[in-house]
Short mmCIF file of N, CA and C in Angstrom, two decimals:
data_model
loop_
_atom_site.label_atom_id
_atom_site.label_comp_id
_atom_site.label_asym_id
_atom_site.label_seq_id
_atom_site.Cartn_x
_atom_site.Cartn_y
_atom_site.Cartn_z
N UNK A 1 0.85 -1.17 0.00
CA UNK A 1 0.00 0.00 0.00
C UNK A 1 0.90 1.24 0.00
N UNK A 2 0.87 1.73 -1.29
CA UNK A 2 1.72 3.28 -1.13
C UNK A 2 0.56 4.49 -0.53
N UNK A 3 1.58 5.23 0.38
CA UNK A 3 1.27 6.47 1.35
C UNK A 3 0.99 7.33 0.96
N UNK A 4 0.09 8.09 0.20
CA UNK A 4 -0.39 9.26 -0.65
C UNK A 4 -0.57 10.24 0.34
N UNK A 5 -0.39 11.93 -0.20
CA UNK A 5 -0.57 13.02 0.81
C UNK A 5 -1.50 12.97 2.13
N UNK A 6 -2.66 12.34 1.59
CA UNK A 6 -3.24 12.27 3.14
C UNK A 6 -3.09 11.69 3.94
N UNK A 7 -2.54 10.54 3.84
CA UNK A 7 -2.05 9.86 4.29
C UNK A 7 -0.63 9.90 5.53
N UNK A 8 0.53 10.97 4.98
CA UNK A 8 1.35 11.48 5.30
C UNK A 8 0.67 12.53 6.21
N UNK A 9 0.07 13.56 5.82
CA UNK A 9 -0.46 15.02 6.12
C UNK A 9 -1.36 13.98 7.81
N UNK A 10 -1.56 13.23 7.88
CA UNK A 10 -2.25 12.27 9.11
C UNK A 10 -1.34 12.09 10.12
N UNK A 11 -0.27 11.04 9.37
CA UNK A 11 0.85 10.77 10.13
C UNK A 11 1.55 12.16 11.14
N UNK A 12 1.91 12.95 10.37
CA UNK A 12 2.55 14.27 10.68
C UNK A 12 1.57 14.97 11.82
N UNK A 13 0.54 15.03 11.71
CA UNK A 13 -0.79 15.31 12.82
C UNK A 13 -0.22 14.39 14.04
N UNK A 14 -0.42 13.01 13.67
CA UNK A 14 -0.13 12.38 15.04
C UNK A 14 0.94 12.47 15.80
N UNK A 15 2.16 12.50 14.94
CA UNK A 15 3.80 12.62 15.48
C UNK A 15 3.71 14.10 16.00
N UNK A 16 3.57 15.08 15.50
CA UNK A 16 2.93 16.07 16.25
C UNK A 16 2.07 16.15 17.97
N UNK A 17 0.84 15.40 17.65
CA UNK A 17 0.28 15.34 19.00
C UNK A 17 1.39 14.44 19.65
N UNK A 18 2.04 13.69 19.50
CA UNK A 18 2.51 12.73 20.66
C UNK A 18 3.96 13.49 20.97
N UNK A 19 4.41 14.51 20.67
CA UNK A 19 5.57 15.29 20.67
C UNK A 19 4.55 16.61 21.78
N UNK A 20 3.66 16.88 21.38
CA UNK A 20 2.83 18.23 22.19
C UNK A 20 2.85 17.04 24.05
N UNK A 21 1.98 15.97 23.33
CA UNK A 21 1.72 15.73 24.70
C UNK A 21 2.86 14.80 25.77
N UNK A 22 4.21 14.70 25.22
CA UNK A 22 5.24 14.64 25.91
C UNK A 22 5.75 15.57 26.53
N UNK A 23 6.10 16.81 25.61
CA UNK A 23 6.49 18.18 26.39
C UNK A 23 5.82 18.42 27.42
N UNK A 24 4.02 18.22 27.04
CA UNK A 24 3.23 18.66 28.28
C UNK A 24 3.30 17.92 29.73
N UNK A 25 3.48 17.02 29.57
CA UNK A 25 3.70 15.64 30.35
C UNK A 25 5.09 16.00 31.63
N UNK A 26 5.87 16.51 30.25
CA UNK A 26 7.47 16.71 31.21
C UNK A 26 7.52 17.85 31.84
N UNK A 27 6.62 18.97 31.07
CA UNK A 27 6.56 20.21 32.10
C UNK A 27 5.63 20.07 33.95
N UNK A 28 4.86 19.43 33.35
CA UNK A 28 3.97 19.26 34.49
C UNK A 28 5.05 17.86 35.74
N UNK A 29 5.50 17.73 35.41
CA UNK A 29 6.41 16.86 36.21
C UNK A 29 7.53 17.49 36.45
N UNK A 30 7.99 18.37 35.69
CA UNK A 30 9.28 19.05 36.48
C UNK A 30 9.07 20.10 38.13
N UNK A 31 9.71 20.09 38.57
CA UNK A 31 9.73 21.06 39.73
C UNK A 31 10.41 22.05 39.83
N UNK A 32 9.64 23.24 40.74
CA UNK A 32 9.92 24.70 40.45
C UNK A 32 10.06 24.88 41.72
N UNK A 33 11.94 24.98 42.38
CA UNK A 33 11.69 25.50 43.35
C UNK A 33 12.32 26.69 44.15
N UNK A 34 11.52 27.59 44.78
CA UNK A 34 11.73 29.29 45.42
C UNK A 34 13.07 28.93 45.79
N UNK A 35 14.32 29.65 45.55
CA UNK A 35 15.32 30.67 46.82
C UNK A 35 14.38 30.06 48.06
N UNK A 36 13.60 30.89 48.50
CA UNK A 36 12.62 30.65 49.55
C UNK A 36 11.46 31.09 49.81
N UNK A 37 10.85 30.36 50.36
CA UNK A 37 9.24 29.55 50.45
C UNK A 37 8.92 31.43 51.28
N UNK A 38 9.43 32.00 51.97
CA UNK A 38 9.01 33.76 52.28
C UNK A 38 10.00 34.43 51.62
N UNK A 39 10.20 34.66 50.32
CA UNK A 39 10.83 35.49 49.89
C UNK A 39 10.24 37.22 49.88
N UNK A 40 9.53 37.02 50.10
CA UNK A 40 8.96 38.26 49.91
C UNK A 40 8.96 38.86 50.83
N UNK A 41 8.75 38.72 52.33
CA UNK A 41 8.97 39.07 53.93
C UNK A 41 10.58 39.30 53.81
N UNK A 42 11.18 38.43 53.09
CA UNK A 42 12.91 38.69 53.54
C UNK A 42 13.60 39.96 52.43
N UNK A 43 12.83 40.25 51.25
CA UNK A 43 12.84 41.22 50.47
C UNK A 43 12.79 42.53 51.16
N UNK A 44 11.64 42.52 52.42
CA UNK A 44 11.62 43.81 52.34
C UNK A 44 12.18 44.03 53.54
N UNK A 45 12.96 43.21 54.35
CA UNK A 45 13.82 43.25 55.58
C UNK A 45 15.15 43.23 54.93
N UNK A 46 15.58 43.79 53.49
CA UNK A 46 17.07 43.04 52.79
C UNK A 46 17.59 44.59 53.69
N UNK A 47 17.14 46.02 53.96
CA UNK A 47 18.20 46.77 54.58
C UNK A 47 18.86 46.48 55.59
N UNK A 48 18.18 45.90 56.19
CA UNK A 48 18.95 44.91 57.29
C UNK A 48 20.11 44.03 57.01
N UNK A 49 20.23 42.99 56.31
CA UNK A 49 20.89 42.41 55.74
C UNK A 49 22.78 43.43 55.04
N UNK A 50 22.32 44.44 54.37
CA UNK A 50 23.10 45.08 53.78
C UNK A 50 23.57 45.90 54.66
N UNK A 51 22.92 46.44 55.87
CA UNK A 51 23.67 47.24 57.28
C UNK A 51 24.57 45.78 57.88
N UNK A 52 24.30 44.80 58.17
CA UNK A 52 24.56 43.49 58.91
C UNK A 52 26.15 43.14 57.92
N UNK A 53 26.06 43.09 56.52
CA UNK A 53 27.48 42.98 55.28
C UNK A 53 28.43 44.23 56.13
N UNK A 54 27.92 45.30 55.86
CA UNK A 54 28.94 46.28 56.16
C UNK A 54 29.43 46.23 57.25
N UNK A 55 28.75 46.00 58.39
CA UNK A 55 29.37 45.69 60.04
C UNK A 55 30.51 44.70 59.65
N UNK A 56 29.85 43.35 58.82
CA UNK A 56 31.16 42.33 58.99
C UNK A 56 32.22 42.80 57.95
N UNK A 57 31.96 43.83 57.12
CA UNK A 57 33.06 43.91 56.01
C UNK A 57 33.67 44.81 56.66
N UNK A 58 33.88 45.64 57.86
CA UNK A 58 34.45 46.72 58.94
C UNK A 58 35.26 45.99 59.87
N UNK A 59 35.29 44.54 60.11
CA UNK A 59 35.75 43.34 60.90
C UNK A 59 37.24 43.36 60.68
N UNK A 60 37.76 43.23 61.07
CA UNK A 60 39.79 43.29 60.74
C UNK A 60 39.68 41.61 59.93
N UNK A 61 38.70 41.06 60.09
CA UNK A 61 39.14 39.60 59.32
C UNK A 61 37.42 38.90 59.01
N UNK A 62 37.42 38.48 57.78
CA UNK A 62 36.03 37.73 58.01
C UNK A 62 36.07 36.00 59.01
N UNK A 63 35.14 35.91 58.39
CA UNK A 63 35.20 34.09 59.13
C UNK A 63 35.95 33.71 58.09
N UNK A 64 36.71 32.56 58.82
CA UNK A 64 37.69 31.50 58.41
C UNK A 64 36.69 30.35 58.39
N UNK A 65 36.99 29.70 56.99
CA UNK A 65 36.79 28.01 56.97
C UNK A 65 37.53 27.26 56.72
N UNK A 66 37.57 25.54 57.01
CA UNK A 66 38.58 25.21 56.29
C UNK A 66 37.57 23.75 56.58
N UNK A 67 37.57 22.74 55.75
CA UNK A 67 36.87 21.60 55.93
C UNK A 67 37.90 20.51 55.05
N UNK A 68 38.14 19.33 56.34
CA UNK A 68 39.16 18.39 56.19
C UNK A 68 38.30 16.93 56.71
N UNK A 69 38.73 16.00 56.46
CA UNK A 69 38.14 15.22 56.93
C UNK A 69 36.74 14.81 57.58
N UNK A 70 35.91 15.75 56.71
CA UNK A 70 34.39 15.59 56.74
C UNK A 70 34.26 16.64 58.06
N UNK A 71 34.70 17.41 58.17
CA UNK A 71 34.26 18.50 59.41
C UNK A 71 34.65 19.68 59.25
N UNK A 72 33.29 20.44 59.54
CA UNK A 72 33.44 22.31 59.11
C UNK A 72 34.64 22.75 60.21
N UNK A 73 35.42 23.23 59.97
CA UNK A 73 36.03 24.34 61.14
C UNK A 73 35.42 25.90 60.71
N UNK A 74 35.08 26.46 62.05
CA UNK A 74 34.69 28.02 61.39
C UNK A 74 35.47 28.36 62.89
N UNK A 75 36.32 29.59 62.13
CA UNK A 75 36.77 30.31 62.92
C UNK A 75 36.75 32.04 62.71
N UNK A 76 36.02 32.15 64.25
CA UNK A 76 35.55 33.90 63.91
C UNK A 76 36.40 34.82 64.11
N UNK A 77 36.15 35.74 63.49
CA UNK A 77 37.24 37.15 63.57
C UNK A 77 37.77 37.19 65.13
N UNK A 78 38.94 37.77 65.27
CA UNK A 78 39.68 38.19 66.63
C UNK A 78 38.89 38.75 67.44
N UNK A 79 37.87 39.76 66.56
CA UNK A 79 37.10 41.06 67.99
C UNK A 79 36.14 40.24 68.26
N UNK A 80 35.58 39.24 67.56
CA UNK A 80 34.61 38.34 68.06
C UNK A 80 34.52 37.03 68.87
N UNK A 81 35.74 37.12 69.36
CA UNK A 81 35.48 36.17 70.17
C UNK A 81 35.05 36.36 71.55
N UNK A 82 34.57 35.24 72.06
CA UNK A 82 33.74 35.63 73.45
C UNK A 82 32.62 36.32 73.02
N UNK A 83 32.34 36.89 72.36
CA UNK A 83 31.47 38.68 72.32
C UNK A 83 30.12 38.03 71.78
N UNK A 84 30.08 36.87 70.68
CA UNK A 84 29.09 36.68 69.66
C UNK A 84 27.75 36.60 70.81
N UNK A 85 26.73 36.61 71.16
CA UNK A 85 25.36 36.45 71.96
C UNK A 85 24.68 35.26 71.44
N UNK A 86 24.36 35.69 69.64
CA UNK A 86 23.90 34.73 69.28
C UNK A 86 23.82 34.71 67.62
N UNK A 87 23.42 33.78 67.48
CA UNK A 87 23.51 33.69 65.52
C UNK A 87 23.13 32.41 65.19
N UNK A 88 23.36 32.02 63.77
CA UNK A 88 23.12 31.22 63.25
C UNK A 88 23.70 30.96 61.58
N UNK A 89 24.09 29.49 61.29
CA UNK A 89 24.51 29.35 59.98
C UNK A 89 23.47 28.84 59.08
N UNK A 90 22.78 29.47 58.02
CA UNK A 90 21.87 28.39 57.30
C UNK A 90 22.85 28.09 55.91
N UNK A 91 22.81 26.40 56.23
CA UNK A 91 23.39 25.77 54.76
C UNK A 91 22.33 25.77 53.41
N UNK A 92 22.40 26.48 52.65
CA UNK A 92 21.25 26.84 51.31
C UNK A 92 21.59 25.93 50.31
N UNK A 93 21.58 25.02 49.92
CA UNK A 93 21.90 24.07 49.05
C UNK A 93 21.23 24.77 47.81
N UNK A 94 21.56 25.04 46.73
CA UNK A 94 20.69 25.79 45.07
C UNK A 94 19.92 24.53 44.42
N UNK A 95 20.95 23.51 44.57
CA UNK A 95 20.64 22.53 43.53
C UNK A 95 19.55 21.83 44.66
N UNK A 96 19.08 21.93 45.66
CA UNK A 96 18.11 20.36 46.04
C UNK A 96 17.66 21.52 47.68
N UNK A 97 16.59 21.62 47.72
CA UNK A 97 16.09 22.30 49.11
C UNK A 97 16.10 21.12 50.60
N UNK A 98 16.18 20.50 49.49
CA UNK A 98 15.82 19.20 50.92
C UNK A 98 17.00 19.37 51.57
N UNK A 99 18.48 19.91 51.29
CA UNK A 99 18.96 20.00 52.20
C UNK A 99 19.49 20.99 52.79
N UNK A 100 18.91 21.71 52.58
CA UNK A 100 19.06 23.09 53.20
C UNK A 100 18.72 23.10 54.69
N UNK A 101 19.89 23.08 55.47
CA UNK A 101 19.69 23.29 57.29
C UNK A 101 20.05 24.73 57.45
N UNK A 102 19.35 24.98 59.10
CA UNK A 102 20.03 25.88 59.85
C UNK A 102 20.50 25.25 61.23
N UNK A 103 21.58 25.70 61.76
CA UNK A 103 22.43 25.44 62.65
C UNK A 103 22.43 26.68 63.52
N UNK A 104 22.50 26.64 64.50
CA UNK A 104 22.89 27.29 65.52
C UNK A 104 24.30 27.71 65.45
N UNK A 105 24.62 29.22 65.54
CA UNK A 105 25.99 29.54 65.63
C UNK A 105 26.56 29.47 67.14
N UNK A 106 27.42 28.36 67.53
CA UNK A 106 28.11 28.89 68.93
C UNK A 106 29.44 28.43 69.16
N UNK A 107 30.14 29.74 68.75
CA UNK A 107 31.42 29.54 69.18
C UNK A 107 32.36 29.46 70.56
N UNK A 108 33.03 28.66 70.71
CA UNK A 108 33.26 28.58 71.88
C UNK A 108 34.58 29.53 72.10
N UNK A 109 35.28 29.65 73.33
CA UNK A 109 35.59 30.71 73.81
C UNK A 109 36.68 30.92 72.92
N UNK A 110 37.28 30.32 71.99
CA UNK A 110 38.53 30.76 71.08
C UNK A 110 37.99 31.26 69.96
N UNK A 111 36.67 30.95 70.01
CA UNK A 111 36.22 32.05 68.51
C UNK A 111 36.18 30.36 67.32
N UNK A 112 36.24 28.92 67.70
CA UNK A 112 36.05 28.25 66.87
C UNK A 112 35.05 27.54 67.26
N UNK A 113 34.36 26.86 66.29
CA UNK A 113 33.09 26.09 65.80
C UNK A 113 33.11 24.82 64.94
N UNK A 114 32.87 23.79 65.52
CA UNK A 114 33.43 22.57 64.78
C UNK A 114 32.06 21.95 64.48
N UNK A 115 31.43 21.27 62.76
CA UNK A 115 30.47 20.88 62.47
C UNK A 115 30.78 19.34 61.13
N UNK A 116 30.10 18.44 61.80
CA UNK A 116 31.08 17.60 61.24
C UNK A 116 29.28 17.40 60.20
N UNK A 117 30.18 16.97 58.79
CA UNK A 117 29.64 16.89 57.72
C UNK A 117 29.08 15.55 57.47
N UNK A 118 27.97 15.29 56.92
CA UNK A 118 27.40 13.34 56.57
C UNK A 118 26.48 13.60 57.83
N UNK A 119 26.39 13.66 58.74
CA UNK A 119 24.87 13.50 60.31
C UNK A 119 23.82 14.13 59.59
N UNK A 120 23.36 15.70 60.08
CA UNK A 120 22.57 16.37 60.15
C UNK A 120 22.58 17.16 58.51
N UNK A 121 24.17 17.36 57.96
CA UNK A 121 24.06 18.12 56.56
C UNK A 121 24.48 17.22 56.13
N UNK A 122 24.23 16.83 54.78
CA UNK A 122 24.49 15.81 53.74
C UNK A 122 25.46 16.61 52.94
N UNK A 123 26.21 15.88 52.38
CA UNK A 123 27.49 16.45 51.54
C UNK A 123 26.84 16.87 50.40
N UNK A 124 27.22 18.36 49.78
CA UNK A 124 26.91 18.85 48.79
C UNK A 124 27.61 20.55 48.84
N UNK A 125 27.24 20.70 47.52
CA UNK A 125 27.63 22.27 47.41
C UNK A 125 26.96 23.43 48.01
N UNK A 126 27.45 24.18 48.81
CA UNK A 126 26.43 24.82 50.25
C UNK A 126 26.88 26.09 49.87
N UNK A 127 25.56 27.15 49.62
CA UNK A 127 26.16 28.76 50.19
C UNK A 127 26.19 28.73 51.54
N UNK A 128 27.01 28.75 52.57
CA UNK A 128 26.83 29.55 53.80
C UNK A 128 26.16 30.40 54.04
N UNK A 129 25.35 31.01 54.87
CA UNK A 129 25.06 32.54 55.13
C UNK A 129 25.09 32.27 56.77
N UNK A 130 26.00 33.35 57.41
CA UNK A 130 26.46 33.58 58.46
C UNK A 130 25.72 35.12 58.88
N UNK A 131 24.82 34.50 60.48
CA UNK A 131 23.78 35.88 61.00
C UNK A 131 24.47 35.84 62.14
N UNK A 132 25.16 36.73 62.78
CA UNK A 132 24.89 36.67 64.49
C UNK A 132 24.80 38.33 64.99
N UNK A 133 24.89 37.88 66.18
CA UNK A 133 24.64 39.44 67.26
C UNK A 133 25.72 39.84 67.94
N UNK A 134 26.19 40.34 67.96
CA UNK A 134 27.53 41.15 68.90
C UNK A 134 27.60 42.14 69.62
N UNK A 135 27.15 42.54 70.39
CA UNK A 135 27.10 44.24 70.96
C UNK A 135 26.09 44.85 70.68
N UNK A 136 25.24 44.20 70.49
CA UNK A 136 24.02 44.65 70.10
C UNK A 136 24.07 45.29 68.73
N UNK A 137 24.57 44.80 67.46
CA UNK A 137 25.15 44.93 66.25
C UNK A 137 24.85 44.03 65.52
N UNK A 138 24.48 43.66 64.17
CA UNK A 138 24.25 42.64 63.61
C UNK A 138 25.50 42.46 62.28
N UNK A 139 25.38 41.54 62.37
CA UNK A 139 26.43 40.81 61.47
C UNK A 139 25.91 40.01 60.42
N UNK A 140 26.12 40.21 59.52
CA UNK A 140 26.16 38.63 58.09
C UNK A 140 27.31 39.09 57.44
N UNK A 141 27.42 37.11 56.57
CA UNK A 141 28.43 36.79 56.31
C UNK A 141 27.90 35.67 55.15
N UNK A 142 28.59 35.87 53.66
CA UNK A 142 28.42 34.42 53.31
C UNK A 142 29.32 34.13 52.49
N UNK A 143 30.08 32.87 52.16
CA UNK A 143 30.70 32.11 51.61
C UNK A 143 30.09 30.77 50.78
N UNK A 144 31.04 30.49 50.01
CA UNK A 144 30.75 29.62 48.86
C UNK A 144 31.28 27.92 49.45
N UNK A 145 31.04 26.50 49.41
CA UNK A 145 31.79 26.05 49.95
C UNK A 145 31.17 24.77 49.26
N UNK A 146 32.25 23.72 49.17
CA UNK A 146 31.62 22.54 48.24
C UNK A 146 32.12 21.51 49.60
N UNK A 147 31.05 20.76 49.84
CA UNK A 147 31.50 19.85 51.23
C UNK A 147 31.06 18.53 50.56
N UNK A 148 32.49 17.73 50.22
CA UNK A 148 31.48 16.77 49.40
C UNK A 148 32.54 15.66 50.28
#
């Protein structure tokens, strides 16, 4: 049986629909997900944030990291030791939310902080963002860091 125009002009219809309703298929199955789930509350608190950069960029030293053998070392600036009240590290993972933690910042009296990697954070590529309180002063801080 030879395939005459309508025949073809049919085919091309169907390969068509089954190409529409794959795309549609794969869009509706992909996932879309926020920076964060209140972005919009943290938008309009960002002057905060940008007073909090400049305090730590006024610091004689930022935070130190160094990660060896599956464990964060963070070590805080000289004027901050003893001084910090309170803070916190949230690990922001880009690629996967599921593992995005926050941690409690508490350095102990030398100004270091030891967080061992694989328990509570799963190994992956982490922005840091570093919040704490000092003198009644606020501080942030963030770094880039691949903990694999």
């Amino acid at each position: 049986m030879a395939l005459n125009f309508g025949h073809k002009l049919v085919l091309v219809f169907i390969a068509f629909g089954l190409l529409m309703g794959t795309l549609i298929y794969m869009s509706v199955k992909t996932e879309f997900e926020l920076v964060s789930k209140d972005y919009y509350k943290e938008e309009l608190a960002y002057q905060e944030v940008i007073d909090a950069r400049t305090n730590a960029a006024n610091l004689t030293a930022a935070i130190q990291l160094s990660y060896r053998d599956k464990i964060l070392k963070i070590q805080m600036p000289t004027e901050m030791k003893g001084i910090v009240q309170s803070g916190q590290i949230v690990f922001y993972c880009p690629s996967d939310s599921d593992k995005d933690t926050v941690l409690d910042l508490q350095p102990d009296a030398s100004g270091q902080q030891s967080i061992e990697i694989g328990k509570s954070i799963l190994p992956a590529a982490y922005k840091l963002k570093f919040k704490w309180q000092a003198n009644d002063k606020a501080y942030y801080q963030e770094n880039f860091m691949n903990l694999q």
